[in-house]
Amino acid sequence: MRETGLWDFSNLDELISAYCEAQTGCPITYSYTLEGARKLLSDFTILEMRKAHIFLWNIPQYVKYQYEKEECFKNVSDDLFAARIGTWLASSCSRKKKKRASN
């Protein structure tokens, strides 16, 4: 989005769909709020749910296997980054145990 100058978040689902991967045109993308994701996973016990992954590396350096953060992320600690910033919602779940019928 920074490269295209698109900062209008009024159509957030469309923006996510268009720019969620390194190149545009990802065929299928879904976006959820935390509440929506919890509803989607309501048949499971959610063990963990956290934001994950945003590409923070300087691409010209990255392709040379040199891991240098983009200028806008240089002063963001890894802990803050993991807790507050992310594009993917990672979750760990287990099946809910079925209740046995009482006699």
CSV table of N, CA, C and O in Angstrom, one decimal:
chain,number,residue,atom,x,y,z
A,1,MET,N,0.8,-1.2,0.0
A,1,MET,CA,0.0,0.0,0.0
A,1,MET,C,0.9,1.3,0.0
A,1,MET,O,0.5,2.2,-0.6
A,2,ARG,N,2.0,1.2,0.7
A,2,ARG,CA,2.9,2.3,0.7
A,2,ARG,C,3.4,2.6,-0.7
A,2,ARG,O,3.5,3.8,-1.1
A,3,GLU,N,3.7,1.6,-1.5
A,3,GLU,CA,4.1,1.8,-2.8
A,3,GLU,C,3.1,2.4,-3.8
A,3,GLU,O,3.4,3.1,-4.7
A,4,THR,N,1.8,2.1,-3.5
A,4,THR,CA,0.8,2.6,-4.4
A,4,THR,C,0.1,3.9,-3.9
A,4,THR,O,-0.6,4.5,-4.6
A,5,GLY,N,0.4,4.2,-2.6
A,5,GLY,CA,-0.2,5.4,-2.1
A,5,GLY,C,-1.6,5.2,-1.6
A,5,GLY,O,-2.4,6.2,-1.4
A,6,LEU,N,-2.1,4.0,-1.6
A,6,LEU,CA,-3.5,3.7,-1.1
A,6,LEU,C,-3.5,3.6,0.4
A,6,LEU,O,-3.0,2.7,1.0
A,7,TRP,N,-4.2,4.6,1.0
A,7,TRP,CA,-4.3,4.6,2.4
A,7,TRP,C,-5.7,4.8,2.9
A,7,TRP,O,-6.0,5.1,4.0
A,8,ASP,N,-6.7,4.6,1.9
A,8,ASP,CA,-8.1,4.7,2.3
A,8,ASP,C,-8.6,3.4,2.7
A,8,ASP,O,-8.7,2.4,2.0
A,9,PHE,N,-8.8,3.3,4.0
A,9,PHE,CA,-9.2,2.0,4.6
A,9,PHE,C,-10.7,1.7,4.6
A,9,PHE,O,-11.2,0.8,5.3
A,10,SER,N,-11.5,2.5,3.9
A,10,SER,CA,-12.9,2.4,3.9
A,10,SER,C,-13.3,1.1,3.2
A,10,SER,O,-14.4,0.5,3.5
A,11,ASN,N,-12.5,0.5,2.4
A,11,ASN,CA,-12.8,-0.8,1.7
A,11,ASN,C,-11.7,-1.8,2.1
A,11,ASN,O,-11.0,-2.4,1.3
A,12,LEU,N,-11.6,-2.0,3.4
A,12,LEU,CA,-10.5,-2.7,4.0
A,12,LEU,C,-10.4,-4.2,3.4
A,12,LEU,O,-9.4,-4.7,3.1
A,13,ASP,N,-11.6,-4.8,3.3
A,13,ASP,CA,-11.6,-6.2,2.8
A,13,ASP,C,-11.0,-6.3,1.4
A,13,ASP,O,-10.3,-7.2,1.1
A,14,GLU,N,-11.3,-5.3,0.6
A,14,GLU,CA,-10.8,-5.3,-0.8
A,14,GLU,C,-9.3,-5.0,-0.8
A,14,GLU,O,-8.6,-5.7,-1.6
A,15,LEU,N,-8.9,-4.1,0.1
A,15,LEU,CA,-7.4,-3.8,0.2
A,15,LEU,C,-6.7,-5.1,0.6
A,15,LEU,O,-5.6,-5.4,0.1
A,16,ILE,N,-7.2,-5.8,1.6
A,16,ILE,CA,-6.5,-7.0,2.1
A,16,ILE,C,-6.4,-8.0,1.0
A,16,ILE,O,-5.4,-8.6,0.8
A,17,SER,N,-7.5,-8.2,0.3
A,17,SER,CA,-7.6,-9.2,-0.8
A,17,SER,C,-6.6,-8.8,-1.9
A,17,SER,O,-5.9,-9.7,-2.4
A,18,ALA,N,-6.4,-7.6,-2.2
A,18,ALA,CA,-5.5,-7.2,-3.3
A,18,ALA,C,-4.1,-7.2,-2.9
A,18,ALA,O,-3.2,-7.5,-3.7
A,19,TYR,N,-3.8,-6.9,-1.6
A,19,TYR,CA,-2.4,-6.7,-1.2
A,19,TYR,C,-1.9,-7.6,-0.1
A,19,TYR,O,-0.9,-7.3,0.6
A,20,CYS,N,-2.5,-8.7,0.1
A,20,CYS,CA,-2.2,-9.6,1.2
A,20,CYS,C,-0.9,-10.4,1.0
A,20,CYS,O,-0.3,-10.9,2.0
A,21,GLU,N,-0.5,-10.5,-0.2
A,21,GLU,CA,0.7,-11.3,-0.5
A,21,GLU,C,1.8,-10.4,-1.2
A,21,GLU,O,1.5,-9.3,-1.5
A,22,ALA,N,2.9,-11.0,-1.4
A,22,ALA,CA,4.0,-10.2,-2.0
A,22,ALA,C,3.7,-9.6,-3.4
A,22,ALA,O,4.2,-8.6,-3.8
A,23,GLN,N,2.8,-10.4,-4.1
A,23,GLN,CA,2.4,-9.9,-5.4
A,23,GLN,C,0.9,-9.8,-5.4
A,23,GLN,O,0.2,-10.5,-4.6
A,24,THR,N,0.3,-8.9,-6.2
A,24,THR,CA,-1.1,-8.7,-6.2
A,24,THR,C,-1.8,-9.8,-6.9
A,24,THR,O,-1.2,-10.6,-7.7
A,25,GLY,N,-3.1,-10.0,-6.6
A,25,GLY,CA,-3.9,-10.9,-7.3
A,25,GLY,C,-4.1,-12.3,-6.6
A,25,GLY,O,-4.4,-13.3,-7.3
A,26,CYS,N,-3.9,-12.3,-5.3
A,26,CYS,CA,-4.1,-13.6,-4.6
A,26,CYS,C,-5.6,-14.0,-4.9
A,26,CYS,O,-6.5,-13.3,-4.7
A,27,PRO,N,-5.8,-15.3,-5.3
A,27,PRO,CA,-7.1,-15.7,-5.8
A,27,PRO,C,-8.2,-15.7,-4.6
A,27,PRO,O,-9.3,-15.4,-4.9
A,28,ILE,N,-7.8,-16.1,-3.4
A,28,ILE,CA,-8.8,-16.2,-2.4
A,28,ILE,C,-8.2,-15.6,-1.1
A,28,ILE,O,-7.1,-16.0,-0.6
A,29,THR,N,-8.9,-14.7,-0.5
A,29,THR,CA,-8.5,-14.1,0.7
A,29,THR,C,-9.7,-13.8,1.6
A,29,THR,O,-10.7,-13.3,1.0
A,30,TYR,N,-9.7,-14.2,2.8
A,30,TYR,CA,-10.8,-13.9,3.7
A,30,TYR,C,-10.2,-13.0,4.8
A,30,TYR,O,-9.1,-13.2,5.3
A,31,SER,N,-11.0,-12.0,5.3
A,31,SER,CA,-10.6,-11.2,6.4
A,31,SER,C,-11.6,-11.3,7.5
A,31,SER,O,-12.8,-11.4,7.2
A,32,TYR,N,-11.2,-11.4,8.8
A,32,TYR,CA,-12.0,-11.6,9.9
A,32,TYR,C,-11.6,-10.6,11.0
A,32,TYR,O,-10.4,-10.3,11.2
A,33,THR,N,-12.6,-10.2,11.8
A,33,THR,CA,-12.3,-9.5,13.0
A,33,THR,C,-12.0,-10.6,14.0
A,33,THR,O,-12.2,-11.8,13.8
A,34,LEU,N,-11.5,-10.3,15.2
A,34,LEU,CA,-11.2,-11.3,16.2
A,34,LEU,C,-12.5,-12.0,16.6
A,34,LEU,O,-12.6,-13.2,16.7
A,35,GLU,N,-13.6,-11.2,16.7
A,35,GLU,CA,-14.9,-11.8,17.1
A,35,GLU,C,-15.4,-12.7,16.0
A,35,GLU,O,-15.9,-13.8,16.2
A,36,GLY,N,-15.2,-12.3,14.7
A,36,GLY,CA,-15.6,-13.2,13.6
A,36,GLY,C,-14.8,-14.5,13.5
A,36,GLY,O,-15.4,-15.5,13.3
A,37,ALA,N,-13.5,-14.4,13.8
A,37,ALA,CA,-12.7,-15.6,13.9
A,37,ALA,C,-13.1,-16.5,15.0
A,37,ALA,O,-13.2,-17.7,14.8
A,38,ARG,N,-13.5,-16.0,16.2
A,38,ARG,CA,-13.9,-16.8,17.3
A,38,ARG,C,-15.3,-17.5,16.9
A,38,ARG,O,-15.5,-18.6,17.2
A,39,LYS,N,-16.1,-16.8,16.2
A,39,LYS,CA,-17.4,-17.4,15.8
A,39,LYS,C,-17.1,-18.5,14.8
A,39,LYS,O,-17.7,-19.6,14.8
A,40,LEU,N,-16.2,-18.2,13.8
A,40,LEU,CA,-15.8,-19.3,12.8
A,40,LEU,C,-15.3,-20.5,13.5
A,40,LEU,O,-15.6,-21.6,13.1
A,41,LEU,N,-14.6,-20.4,14.6
A,41,LEU,CA,-14.0,-21.5,15.3
A,41,LEU,C,-14.8,-21.9,16.5
A,41,LEU,O,-14.3,-22.6,17.4
A,42,SER,N,-16.1,-21.6,16.6
A,42,SER,CA,-16.9,-21.8,17.8
A,42,SER,C,-17.1,-23.3,18.1
A,42,SER,O,-17.4,-23.7,19.2
A,43,ASP,N,-16.9,-24.2,17.1
A,43,ASP,CA,-17.0,-25.6,17.4
A,43,ASP,C,-15.8,-26.2,18.0
A,43,ASP,O,-15.7,-27.4,18.2
A,44,PHE,N,-14.7,-25.4,18.2
A,44,PHE,CA,-13.5,-25.8,18.7
A,44,PHE,C,-13.1,-25.1,20.0
A,44,PHE,O,-13.7,-24.0,20.3
A,45,THR,N,-12.3,-25.6,20.8
A,45,THR,CA,-11.7,-24.9,21.9
A,45,THR,C,-10.5,-24.2,21.4
A,45,THR,O,-9.6,-24.8,20.9
A,46,ILE,N,-10.5,-22.8,21.6
A,46,ILE,CA,-9.4,-22.0,21.1
A,46,ILE,C,-8.3,-22.1,22.2
A,46,ILE,O,-8.5,-21.6,23.3
A,47,LEU,N,-7.2,-22.6,21.8
A,47,LEU,CA,-6.1,-22.7,22.8
A,47,LEU,C,-5.2,-21.4,22.7
A,47,LEU,O,-4.7,-21.0,23.8
A,48,GLU,N,-5.1,-20.8,21.6
A,48,GLU,CA,-4.3,-19.6,21.4
A,48,GLU,C,-4.8,-18.9,20.2
A,48,GLU,O,-5.1,-19.5,19.2
A,49,MET,N,-4.8,-17.6,20.2
A,49,MET,CA,-5.1,-16.8,19.1
A,49,MET,C,-4.3,-15.5,19.1
A,49,MET,O,-4.2,-14.8,20.1
A,50,ARG,N,-3.5,-15.3,18.1
A,50,ARG,CA,-2.6,-14.1,18.1
A,50,ARG,C,-2.4,-13.6,16.6
A,50,ARG,O,-2.6,-14.3,15.7
A,51,LYS,N,-2.1,-12.3,16.5
A,51,LYS,CA,-1.7,-11.8,15.2
A,51,LYS,C,-0.3,-12.3,14.9
A,51,LYS,O,0.5,-12.5,15.7
A,52,ALA,N,-0.1,-12.5,13.6
A,52,ALA,CA,1.2,-13.0,13.1
A,52,ALA,C,1.5,-12.5,11.7
A,52,ALA,O,0.6,-12.1,11.0
A,53,HIS,N,2.7,-12.4,11.4
A,53,HIS,CA,3.3,-12.1,10.1
A,53,HIS,C,2.9,-10.8,9.5
A,53,HIS,O,1.7,-10.5,9.2
A,54,ILE,N,3.8,-10.0,9.3
A,54,ILE,CA,3.7,-8.8,8.4
A,54,ILE,C,5.2,-8.7,7.9
A,54,ILE,O,6.1,-8.9,8.6
A,55,PHE,N,5.3,-8.5,6.6
A,55,PHE,CA,6.7,-8.5,6.1
A,55,PHE,C,7.3,-7.2,6.4
A,55,PHE,O,7.0,-6.2,5.9
A,56,LEU,N,8.3,-7.3,7.3
A,56,LEU,CA,9.0,-6.1,7.8
A,56,LEU,C,10.4,-5.9,7.2
A,56,LEU,O,11.1,-4.9,7.6
A,57,TRP,N,10.8,-6.7,6.3
A,57,TRP,CA,12.1,-6.6,5.8
A,57,TRP,C,12.3,-5.7,4.5
A,57,TRP,O,11.4,-5.6,3.7
A,58,ASN,N,13.4,-5.1,4.4
A,58,ASN,CA,13.8,-4.3,3.2
A,58,ASN,C,14.0,-5.3,2.1
A,58,ASN,O,14.9,-6.1,2.1
A,59,ILE,N,13.2,-5.2,1.1
A,59,ILE,CA,13.2,-6.3,0.0
A,59,ILE,C,14.5,-6.3,-0.7
A,59,ILE,O,15.0,-7.4,-0.9
A,60,PRO,N,15.1,-5.2,-1.2
A,60,PRO,CA,16.4,-5.4,-1.9
A,60,PRO,C,17.5,-6.1,-1.0
A,60,PRO,O,18.3,-6.8,-1.5
A,61,GLN,N,17.5,-5.8,0.3
A,61,GLN,CA,18.4,-6.5,1.2
A,61,GLN,C,18.0,-8.0,1.4
A,61,GLN,O,18.8,-8.9,1.4
A,62,TYR,N,16.7,-8.2,1.5
A,62,TYR,CA,16.1,-9.5,1.8
A,62,TYR,C,16.5,-10.5,0.7
A,62,TYR,O,16.9,-11.7,1.0
A,63,VAL,N,16.4,-10.1,-0.5
A,63,VAL,CA,16.7,-11.0,-1.6
A,63,VAL,C,18.2,-11.4,-1.7
A,63,VAL,O,18.6,-12.4,-2.3
A,64,LYS,N,19.0,-10.6,-0.9
A,64,LYS,CA,20.4,-11.0,-0.8
A,64,LYS,C,20.7,-11.7,0.6
A,64,LYS,O,21.9,-11.8,1.0
A,65,TYR,N,19.6,-12.1,1.2
A,65,TYR,CA,19.7,-12.8,2.5
A,65,TYR,C,20.3,-11.9,3.6
A,65,TYR,O,20.9,-12.4,4.5
A,66,GLN,N,20.0,-10.6,3.5
A,66,GLN,CA,20.4,-9.7,4.5
A,66,GLN,C,19.2,-9.2,5.1
A,66,GLN,O,18.4,-8.5,4.5
A,67,TYR,N,19.0,-9.5,6.4
A,67,TYR,CA,17.7,-9.2,7.1
A,67,TYR,C,17.7,-7.9,7.8
A,67,TYR,O,18.1,-7.8,8.9
A,68,GLU,N,17.4,-6.8,7.0
A,68,GLU,CA,17.3,-5.5,7.5
A,68,GLU,C,15.9,-5.0,7.5
A,68,GLU,O,15.2,-5.1,6.5
A,69,LYS,N,15.4,-4.5,8.7
A,69,LYS,CA,14.0,-4.1,8.7
A,69,LYS,C,13.8,-2.8,7.9
A,69,LYS,O,14.7,-2.0,7.7
A,70,GLU,N,12.6,-2.7,7.3
A,70,GLU,CA,12.2,-1.5,6.6
A,70,GLU,C,12.4,-0.3,7.6
A,70,GLU,O,12.2,-0.5,8.8
A,71,GLU,N,12.6,0.8,7.1
A,71,GLU,CA,12.8,2.0,8.0
A,71,GLU,C,11.7,2.3,8.9
A,71,GLU,O,11.9,2.6,10.1
A,72,CYS,N,10.5,2.1,8.5
A,72,CYS,CA,9.3,2.3,9.4
A,72,CYS,C,9.2,1.3,10.5
A,72,CYS,O,8.4,1.6,11.5
A,73,PHE,N,9.9,0.2,10.5
A,73,PHE,CA,9.8,-0.8,11.5
A,73,PHE,C,11.1,-0.8,12.4
A,73,PHE,O,11.1,-1.6,13.4
A,74,LYS,N,12.1,-0.1,12.1
A,74,LYS,CA,13.4,-0.2,12.8
A,74,LYS,C,13.3,0.1,14.3
A,74,LYS,O,14.0,-0.5,15.1
A,75,ASN,N,12.4,0.9,14.7
A,75,ASN,CA,12.3,1.3,16.1
A,75,ASN,C,11.2,0.5,16.9
A,75,ASN,O,10.8,0.9,18.0
A,76,VAL,N,10.6,-0.5,16.2
A,76,VAL,CA,9.5,-1.3,16.8
A,76,VAL,C,10.2,-2.5,17.4
A,76,VAL,O,10.8,-3.3,16.6
A,77,SER,N,10.1,-2.8,18.7
A,77,SER,CA,10.7,-3.9,19.3
A,77,SER,C,10.0,-5.2,18.8
A,77,SER,O,8.8,-5.2,18.4
A,78,ASP,N,10.7,-6.3,18.9
A,78,ASP,CA,10.1,-7.6,18.4
A,78,ASP,C,8.9,-7.9,19.3
A,78,ASP,O,7.9,-8.5,18.8
A,79,ASP,N,9.0,-7.6,20.6
A,79,ASP,CA,7.8,-7.9,21.5
A,79,ASP,C,6.6,-7.1,21.1
A,79,ASP,O,5.5,-7.7,21.1
A,80,LEU,N,6.8,-5.8,20.9
A,80,LEU,CA,5.7,-5.0,20.5
A,80,LEU,C,5.1,-5.4,19.2
A,80,LEU,O,3.9,-5.5,19.0
A,81,PHE,N,6.0,-5.7,18.3
A,81,PHE,CA,5.6,-6.2,16.9
A,81,PHE,C,4.7,-7.4,17.0
A,81,PHE,O,3.6,-7.5,16.4
A,82,ALA,N,5.2,-8.4,17.8
A,82,ALA,CA,4.4,-9.6,17.9
A,82,ALA,C,3.1,-9.4,18.6
A,82,ALA,O,2.1,-10.1,18.3
A,83,ALA,N,3.0,-8.5,19.6
A,83,ALA,CA,1.8,-8.3,20.3
A,83,ALA,C,0.7,-7.5,19.7
A,83,ALA,O,-0.5,-7.7,19.8
A,84,ARG,N,1.2,-6.5,18.9
A,84,ARG,CA,0.2,-5.5,18.4
A,84,ARG,C,0.1,-5.3,16.9
A,84,ARG,O,-0.8,-4.7,16.4
A,85,ILE,N,1.0,-5.8,16.2
A,85,ILE,CA,1.0,-5.6,14.7
A,85,ILE,C,1.0,-7.0,14.0
A,85,ILE,O,1.7,-7.9,14.4
A,86,GLY,N,0.2,-7.1,13.0
A,86,GLY,CA,0.1,-8.4,12.3
A,86,GLY,C,-0.9,-8.4,11.2
A,86,GLY,O,-1.9,-7.6,11.3
A,87,THR,N,-0.7,-9.2,10.2
A,87,THR,CA,-1.7,-9.3,9.2
A,87,THR,C,-2.4,-10.7,9.1
A,87,THR,O,-3.5,-10.8,8.5
A,88,TRP,N,-1.8,-11.7,9.7
A,88,TRP,CA,-2.5,-13.0,9.8
A,88,TRP,C,-2.9,-13.3,11.2
A,88,TRP,O,-2.2,-12.9,12.2
A,89,LEU,N,-4.0,-13.9,11.4
A,89,LEU,CA,-4.4,-14.4,12.7
A,89,LEU,C,-4.1,-15.8,12.8
A,89,LEU,O,-4.6,-16.7,12.1
A,90,ALA,N,-3.2,-16.1,13.7
A,90,ALA,CA,-2.8,-17.5,13.9
A,90,ALA,C,-3.6,-18.0,15.1
A,90,ALA,O,-3.7,-17.4,16.1
A,91,SER,N,-4.1,-19.2,15.0
A,91,SER,CA,-4.8,-19.8,16.1
A,91,SER,C,-4.5,-21.3,16.2
A,91,SER,O,-4.2,-22.0,15.3
A,92,SER,N,-4.5,-21.8,17.5
A,92,SER,CA,-4.4,-23.2,17.8
A,92,SER,C,-5.7,-23.6,18.5
A,92,SER,O,-6.1,-22.9,19.4
A,93,CYS,N,-6.2,-24.7,18.0
A,93,CYS,CA,-7.5,-25.1,18.5
A,93,CYS,C,-7.5,-26.6,18.7
A,93,CYS,O,-6.6,-27.4,18.2
A,94,SER,N,-8.4,-27.1,19.5
A,94,SER,CA,-8.6,-28.5,19.7
A,94,SER,C,-10.1,-28.8,19.6
A,94,SER,O,-10.9,-27.9,19.8
A,95,ARG,N,-10.5,-30.0,19.3
A,95,ARG,CA,-11.9,-30.3,19.2
A,95,ARG,C,-12.5,-30.2,20.6
A,95,ARG,O,-11.9,-30.6,21.5
A,96,LYS,N,-13.7,-29.7,20.6
A,96,LYS,CA,-14.4,-29.7,21.9
A,96,LYS,C,-14.9,-31.1,22.2
A,96,LYS,O,-15.3,-31.9,21.3
A,97,LYS,N,-14.8,-31.5,23.4
A,97,LYS,CA,-15.2,-32.9,23.8
A,97,LYS,C,-16.7,-32.9,23.8
A,97,LYS,O,-17.4,-32.0,24.3
A,98,LYS,N,-17.2,-34.0,23.2
A,98,LYS,CA,-18.7,-34.1,23.2
A,98,LYS,C,-19.2,-34.5,24.6
A,98,LYS,O,-18.6,-35.3,25.3
A,99,LYS,N,-20.3,-33.9,24.9
A,99,LYS,CA,-20.9,-34.3,26.2
A,99,LYS,C,-21.6,-35.6,26.1
A,99,LYS,O,-22.3,-35.8,25.1
A,100,ARG,N,-21.4,-36.4,27.0
A,100,ARG,CA,-22.1,-37.7,27.0
A,100,ARG,C,-23.6,-37.5,27.5
A,100,ARG,O,-23.9,-36.7,28.4
A,101,ALA,N,-24.5,-38.3,26.9
A,101,ALA,CA,-25.9,-38.2,27.3
A,101,ALA,C,-26.0,-38.8,28.6
A,101,ALA,O,-25.4,-39.8,29.0
A,102,SER,N,-26.8,-38.1,29.5
A,102,SER,CA,-27.0,-38.6,30.9
A,102,SER,C,-28.2,-39.6,30.9
A,102,SER,O,-29.1,-39.5,30.1
A,103,ASN,N,-28.0,-40.6,31.7
A,103,ASN,CA,-29.1,-41.7,31.8
A,103,ASN,C,-30.1,-41.3,32.8
A,103,ASN,O,-30.1,-40.8,33.8
